[in-house]
XYZ file of C-alpha atoms in Angstrom:
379
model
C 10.598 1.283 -7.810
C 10.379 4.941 -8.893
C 8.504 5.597 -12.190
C 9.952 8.045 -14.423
C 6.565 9.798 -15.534
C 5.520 11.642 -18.887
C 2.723 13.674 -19.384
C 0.540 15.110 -21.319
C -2.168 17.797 -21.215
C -1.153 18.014 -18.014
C -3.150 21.036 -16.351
C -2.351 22.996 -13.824
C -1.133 19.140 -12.033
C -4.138 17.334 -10.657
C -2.739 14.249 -11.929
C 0.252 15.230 -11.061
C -0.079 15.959 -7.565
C -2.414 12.809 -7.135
C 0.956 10.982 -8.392
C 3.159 13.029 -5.436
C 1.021 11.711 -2.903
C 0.373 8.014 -4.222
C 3.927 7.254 -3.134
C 5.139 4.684 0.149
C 7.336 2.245 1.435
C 6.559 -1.412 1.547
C 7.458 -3.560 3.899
C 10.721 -3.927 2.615
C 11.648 -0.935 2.705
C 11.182 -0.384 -1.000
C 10.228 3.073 -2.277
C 7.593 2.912 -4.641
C 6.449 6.293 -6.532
C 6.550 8.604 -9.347
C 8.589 11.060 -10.620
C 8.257 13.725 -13.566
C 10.410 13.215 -16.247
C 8.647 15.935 -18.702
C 5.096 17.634 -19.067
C 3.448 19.337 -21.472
C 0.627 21.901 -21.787
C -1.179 24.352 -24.382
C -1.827 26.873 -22.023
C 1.186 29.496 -20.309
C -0.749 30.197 -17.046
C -1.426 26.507 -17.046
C 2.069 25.405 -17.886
C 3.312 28.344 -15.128
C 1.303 26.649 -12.130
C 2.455 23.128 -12.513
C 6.081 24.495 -12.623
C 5.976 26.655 -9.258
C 3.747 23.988 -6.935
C 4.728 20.538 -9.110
C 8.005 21.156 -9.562
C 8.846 23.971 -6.909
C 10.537 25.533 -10.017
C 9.243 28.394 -12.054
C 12.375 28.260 -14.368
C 11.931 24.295 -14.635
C 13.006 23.122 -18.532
C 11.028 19.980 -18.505
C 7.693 20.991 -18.355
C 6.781 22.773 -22.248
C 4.317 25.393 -22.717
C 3.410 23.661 -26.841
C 0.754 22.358 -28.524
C 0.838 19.319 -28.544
C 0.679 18.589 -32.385
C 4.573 20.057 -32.105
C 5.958 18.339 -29.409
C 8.589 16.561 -29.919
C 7.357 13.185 -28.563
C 10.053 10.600 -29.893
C 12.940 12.952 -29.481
C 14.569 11.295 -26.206
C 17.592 14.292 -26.176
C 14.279 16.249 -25.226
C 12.037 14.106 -24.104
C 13.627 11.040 -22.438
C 12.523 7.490 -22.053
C 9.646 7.019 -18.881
C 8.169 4.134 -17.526
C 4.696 5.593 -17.299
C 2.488 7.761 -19.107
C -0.448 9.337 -17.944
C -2.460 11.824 -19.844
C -6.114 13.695 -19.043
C -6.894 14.364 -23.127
C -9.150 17.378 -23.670
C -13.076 16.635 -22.899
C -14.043 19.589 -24.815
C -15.225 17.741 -27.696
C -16.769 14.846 -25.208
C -18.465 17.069 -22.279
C -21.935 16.346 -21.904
C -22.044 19.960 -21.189
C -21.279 20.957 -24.664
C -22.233 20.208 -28.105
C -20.182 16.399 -27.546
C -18.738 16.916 -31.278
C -16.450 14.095 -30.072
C -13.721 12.833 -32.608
C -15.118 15.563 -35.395
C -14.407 17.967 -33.067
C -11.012 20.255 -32.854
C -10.041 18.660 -29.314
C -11.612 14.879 -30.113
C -8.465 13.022 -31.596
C -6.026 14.585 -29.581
C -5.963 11.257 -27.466
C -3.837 10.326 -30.683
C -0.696 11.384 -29.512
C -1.287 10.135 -25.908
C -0.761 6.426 -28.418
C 1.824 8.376 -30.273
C 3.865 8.465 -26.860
C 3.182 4.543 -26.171
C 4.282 3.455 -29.126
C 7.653 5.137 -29.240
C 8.094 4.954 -25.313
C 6.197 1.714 -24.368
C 6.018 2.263 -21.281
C 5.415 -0.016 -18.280
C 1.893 1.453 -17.689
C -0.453 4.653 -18.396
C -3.474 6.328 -17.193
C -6.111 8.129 -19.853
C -8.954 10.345 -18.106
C -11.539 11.730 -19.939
C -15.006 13.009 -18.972
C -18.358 9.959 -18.759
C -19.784 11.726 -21.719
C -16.636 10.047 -23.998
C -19.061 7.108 -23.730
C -21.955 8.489 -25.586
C -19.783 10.446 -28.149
C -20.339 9.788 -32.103
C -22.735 7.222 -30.445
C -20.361 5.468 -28.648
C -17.866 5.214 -31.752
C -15.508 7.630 -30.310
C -14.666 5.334 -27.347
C -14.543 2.201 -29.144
C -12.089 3.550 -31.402
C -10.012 5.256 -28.604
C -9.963 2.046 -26.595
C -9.311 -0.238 -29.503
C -6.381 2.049 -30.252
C -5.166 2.133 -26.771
C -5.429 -2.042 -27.036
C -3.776 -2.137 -29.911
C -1.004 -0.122 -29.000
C 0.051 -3.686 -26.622
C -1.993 -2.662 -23.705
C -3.864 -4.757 -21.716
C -6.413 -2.227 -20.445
C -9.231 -1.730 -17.843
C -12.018 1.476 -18.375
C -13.783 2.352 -15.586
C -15.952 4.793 -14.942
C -15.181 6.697 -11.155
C -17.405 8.537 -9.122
C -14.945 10.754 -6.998
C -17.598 11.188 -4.314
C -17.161 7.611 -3.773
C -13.426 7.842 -3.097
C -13.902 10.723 -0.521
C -13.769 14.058 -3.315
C -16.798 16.292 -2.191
C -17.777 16.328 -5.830
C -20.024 14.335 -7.750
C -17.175 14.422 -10.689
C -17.308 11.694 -12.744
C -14.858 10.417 -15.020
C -13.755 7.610 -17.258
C -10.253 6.731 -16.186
C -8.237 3.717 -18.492
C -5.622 2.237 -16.770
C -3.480 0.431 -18.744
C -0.809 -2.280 -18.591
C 2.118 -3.315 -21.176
C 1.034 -7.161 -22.101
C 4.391 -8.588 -21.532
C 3.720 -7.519 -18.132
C 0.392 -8.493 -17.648
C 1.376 -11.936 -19.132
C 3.760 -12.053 -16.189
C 0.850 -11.682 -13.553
C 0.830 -7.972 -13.208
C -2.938 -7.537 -13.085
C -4.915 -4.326 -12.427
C -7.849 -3.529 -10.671
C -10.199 -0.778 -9.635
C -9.623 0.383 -6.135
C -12.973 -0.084 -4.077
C -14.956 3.132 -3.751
C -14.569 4.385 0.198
C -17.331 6.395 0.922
C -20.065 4.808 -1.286
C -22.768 5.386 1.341
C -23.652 9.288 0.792
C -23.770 9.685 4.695
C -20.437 8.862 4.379
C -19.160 11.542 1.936
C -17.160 14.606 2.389
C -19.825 17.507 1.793
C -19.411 20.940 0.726
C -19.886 22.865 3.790
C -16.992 20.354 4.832
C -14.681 20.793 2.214
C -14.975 24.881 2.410
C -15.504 25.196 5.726
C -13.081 23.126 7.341
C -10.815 24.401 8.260
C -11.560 28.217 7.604
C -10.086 29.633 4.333
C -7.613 31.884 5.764
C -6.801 35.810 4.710
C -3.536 34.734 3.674
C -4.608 32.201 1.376
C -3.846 32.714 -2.663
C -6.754 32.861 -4.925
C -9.355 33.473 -2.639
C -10.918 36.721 -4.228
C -13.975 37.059 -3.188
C -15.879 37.872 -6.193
C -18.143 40.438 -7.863
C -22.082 40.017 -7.742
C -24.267 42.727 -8.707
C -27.209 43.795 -7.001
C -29.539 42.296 -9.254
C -27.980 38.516 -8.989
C -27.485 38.818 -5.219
C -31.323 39.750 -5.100
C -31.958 37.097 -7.292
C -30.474 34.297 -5.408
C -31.273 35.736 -2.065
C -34.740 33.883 -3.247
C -32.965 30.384 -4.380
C -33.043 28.023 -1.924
C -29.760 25.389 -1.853
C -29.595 23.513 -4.662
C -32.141 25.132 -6.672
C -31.175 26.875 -9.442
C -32.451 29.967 -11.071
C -36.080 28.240 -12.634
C -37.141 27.996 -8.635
C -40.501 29.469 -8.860
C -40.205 31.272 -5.641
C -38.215 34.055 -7.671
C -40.633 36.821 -8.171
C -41.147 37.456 -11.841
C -39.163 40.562 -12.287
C -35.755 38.820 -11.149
C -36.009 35.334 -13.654
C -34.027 34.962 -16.012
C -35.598 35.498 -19.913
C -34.301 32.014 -21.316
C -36.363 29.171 -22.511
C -35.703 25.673 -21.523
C -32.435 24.401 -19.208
C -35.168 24.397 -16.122
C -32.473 21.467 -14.545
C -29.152 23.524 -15.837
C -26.584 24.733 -12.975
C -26.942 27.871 -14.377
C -27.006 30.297 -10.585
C -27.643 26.707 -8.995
C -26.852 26.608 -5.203
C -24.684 23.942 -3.536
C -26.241 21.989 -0.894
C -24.249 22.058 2.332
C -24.979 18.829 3.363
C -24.233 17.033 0.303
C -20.913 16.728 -2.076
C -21.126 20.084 -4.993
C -21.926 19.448 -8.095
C -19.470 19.446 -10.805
C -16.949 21.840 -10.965
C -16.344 23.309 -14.170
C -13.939 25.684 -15.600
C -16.030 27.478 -18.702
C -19.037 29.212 -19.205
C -20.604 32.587 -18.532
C -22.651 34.122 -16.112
C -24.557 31.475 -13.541
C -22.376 29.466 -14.127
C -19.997 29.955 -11.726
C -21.129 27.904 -8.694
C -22.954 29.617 -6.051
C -22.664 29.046 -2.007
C -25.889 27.435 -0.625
C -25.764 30.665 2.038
C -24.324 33.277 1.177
C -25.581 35.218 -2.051
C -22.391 35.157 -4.444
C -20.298 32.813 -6.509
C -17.530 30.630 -4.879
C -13.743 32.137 -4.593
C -11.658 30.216 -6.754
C -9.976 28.901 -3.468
C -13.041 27.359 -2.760
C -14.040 25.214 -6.325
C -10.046 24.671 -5.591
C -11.135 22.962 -2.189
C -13.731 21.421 -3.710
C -11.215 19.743 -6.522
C -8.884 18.686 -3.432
C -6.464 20.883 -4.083
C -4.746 22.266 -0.844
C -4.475 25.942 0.239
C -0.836 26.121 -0.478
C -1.213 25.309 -4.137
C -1.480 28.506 -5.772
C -2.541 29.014 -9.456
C -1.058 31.537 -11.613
C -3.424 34.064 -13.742
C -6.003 36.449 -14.004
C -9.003 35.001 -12.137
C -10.458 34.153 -14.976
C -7.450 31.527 -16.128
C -7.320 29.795 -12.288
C -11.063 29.433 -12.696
C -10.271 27.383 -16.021
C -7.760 25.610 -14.886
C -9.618 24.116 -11.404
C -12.235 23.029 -13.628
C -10.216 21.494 -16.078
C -8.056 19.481 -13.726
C -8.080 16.085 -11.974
C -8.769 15.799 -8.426
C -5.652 14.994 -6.949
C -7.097 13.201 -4.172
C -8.919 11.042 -6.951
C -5.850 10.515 -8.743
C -3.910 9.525 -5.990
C -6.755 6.581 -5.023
C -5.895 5.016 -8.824
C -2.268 5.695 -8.999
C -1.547 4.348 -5.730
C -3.616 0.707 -6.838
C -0.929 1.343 -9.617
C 1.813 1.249 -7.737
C 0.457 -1.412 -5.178
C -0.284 -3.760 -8.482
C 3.286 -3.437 -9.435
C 4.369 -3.937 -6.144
C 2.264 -7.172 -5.599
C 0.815 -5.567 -2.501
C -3.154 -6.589 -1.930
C -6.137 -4.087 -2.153
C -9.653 -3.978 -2.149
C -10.825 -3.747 -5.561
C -14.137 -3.884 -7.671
C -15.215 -5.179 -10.903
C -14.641 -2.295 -14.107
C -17.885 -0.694 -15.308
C -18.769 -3.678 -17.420
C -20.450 -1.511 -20.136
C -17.585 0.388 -20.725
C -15.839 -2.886 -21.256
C -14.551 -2.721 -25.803
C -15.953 -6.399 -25.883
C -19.649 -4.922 -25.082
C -18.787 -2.089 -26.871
C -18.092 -3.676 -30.426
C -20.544 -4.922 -32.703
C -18.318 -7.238 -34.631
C -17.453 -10.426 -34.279
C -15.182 -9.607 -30.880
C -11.692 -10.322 -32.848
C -9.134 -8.269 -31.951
C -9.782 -8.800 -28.576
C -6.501 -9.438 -26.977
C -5.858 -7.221 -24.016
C -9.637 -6.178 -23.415
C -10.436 -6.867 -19.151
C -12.225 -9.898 -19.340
């Protein structure tokens, strides 16, 4: 079974490429797999990547380059039916990193229309991903509401919270992902799980060096710009040892930084070489751009690319600037292909390992009601 796929907020096509490679062939000789049906995006240099390496097809007419609050979700002569859904709403509003504003923020209800879209479409199954902070947002209001919405929309759904350095991403990204599954077809035994982590022990996961290093970035490669560093900052780090960051006292007095507070920020923070990076990002200003645990500069976009799984022949369009934002922004493909491919395997009755869902996260622990409106919560 093929899965005609809609998406939304769809990046530059973490998700999307994560859904590419989930696909196989059973044992019947049944394809099982995914395949776009129509995407949308705010952003033009955004919108302009996932055309050329998604879609092999700059001039492609189903992927829209619209805010979301105009597309036309429930037009089918546009936007045709799908039998999944899978959105990565914006974490803006919900990033630990930022000032977590969550649903009074400009970026918090967007996950709206992502229920829009499953109400008009119903489709067979979607995927939500949002960042771990979603938990704590409006003190844990914001993802009640968004999962009781997501319930109520006739979902049987199961939140879990991933670490991708468990599934092999040298990252220590972590994300809520909500997997959900139309009730009719749960009722019928179509039951999700979490795939088991693969590389839980940390000897075990990929590290940075790894994931940069091997194999060598080639010359040819796009969007490996090796980029600027002033004197000052390359003296500056010359004296941080890996994964320090730029409060290490060893930096003599005339080269720290004048800032108060953040001692355990990233902010000019080395990776270690020997251990997964830290979170790659997509915003903020200088030191924060991820620094090699070596070499006295930031990363090349190629290589927070690498670190985000994306391969060397997925180029990004945009000033350097705009690729940075969009690697941060998106899904791990290599992540994404670990849950879509239990997905596909659930649909196709095909056995996996599989763990129990973070069992705070669950909307029965989350509520502090009575527990009605329970019906399609993982027990």
């Amino acid at each position: 079974m093929i899965f005609r796929n809609g998406e939304l907020f769809s990046g530059p096509g973490g998700i999307a490429l994560g859904a590419k490679m989930s696909g196989f062939i059973d044992e019947n000789g049944n394809q099982w797999g995914f395949k776009h049906q129509w995407a949308n995006d705010f952003d033009q240099d955004t919108v302009d990547t996932y055309k050329l390496n998604i879609l092999n097809d700059p001039d492609d007419k189903t992927t829209f380059c619209e805010d979301v609050a105009e597309f036309p979700i429930g037009n089918k002569n546009i936007l045709p039916d799908i039998d999944s859904l899978m959105f990565g709403f914006p974490c803006n509003d919900y990033s630990s990193v930022g000032k977590q504003k969550g649903l009074n923020g400009c970026y918090g209800p967007l996950y709206s229309y992502g229920v829009k879209a499953m109400r008009v479409y119903k489709p067979k199954v979607f995927v939500a991903e949002n960042v771990d902070g979603l938990s704590s947002a409006n003190e844990g209001y914001a993802l009640v509401k968004i999962l009781k919405e997501f319930a109520d929309s006739g979902y049987h759904i199961t939140p879990n919270l991933y670490k991708f350095e468990e599934y092999g991403v040298p990252q220590t990204r972590h994300r809520i992902i909500i997997v959900g599954i139309r009730n009719d077809l749960y009722e019928k035994g179509i039951h999700f799980h979490v795939p088991a982590p693969t590389t839980v022990n940390p000897n075990d996961q990929k590290t940075a060096q790894q994931a940069i290093e091997e194999p060598p970035i080639s010359d040819s490669t796009p969007n490996n710009e090796m980029p600027k560093t002033t004197k000052r900052v390359a003296e500056r780090l010359s004296y941080i040892p890996e994964g320090e960051n730029a409060w290490y006292e060893g930096i003599p007095e005339s080269l720290r930084l004048n800032v108060k507070g953040a001692r355990l920020s990233n902010i000019y923070k080395r990776l270690t070489h020997n251990k997964p990076a830290y979170t790659v990002t997509g915003s903020g200003g200088g030191g924060t751009k991820m620094y090699h645990w070596k070499e006295n500069r930031a990363l090349t976009n190629r290589e927070r690319a690498r670190l985000q799984t994306f391969p060397d022949d997925f180029k990004f369009v945009g000033s350097r600037e705009s690729v940075r934002k969009q690697i941060g922004m998106a899904v791990p493909p290599e992540g994404a292909k670990v849950v879509l491919q239990a997905v596909l395997k659930t649909f196709a009755g095909i056995d996996y390992d599989w763990v129990k869902p973070t069992e705070k996260l669950q909307l029965r622990n989350l509520l502090n009601t009575d527990g009605s409106s329970l019906k399609g919560i993982d027990k």
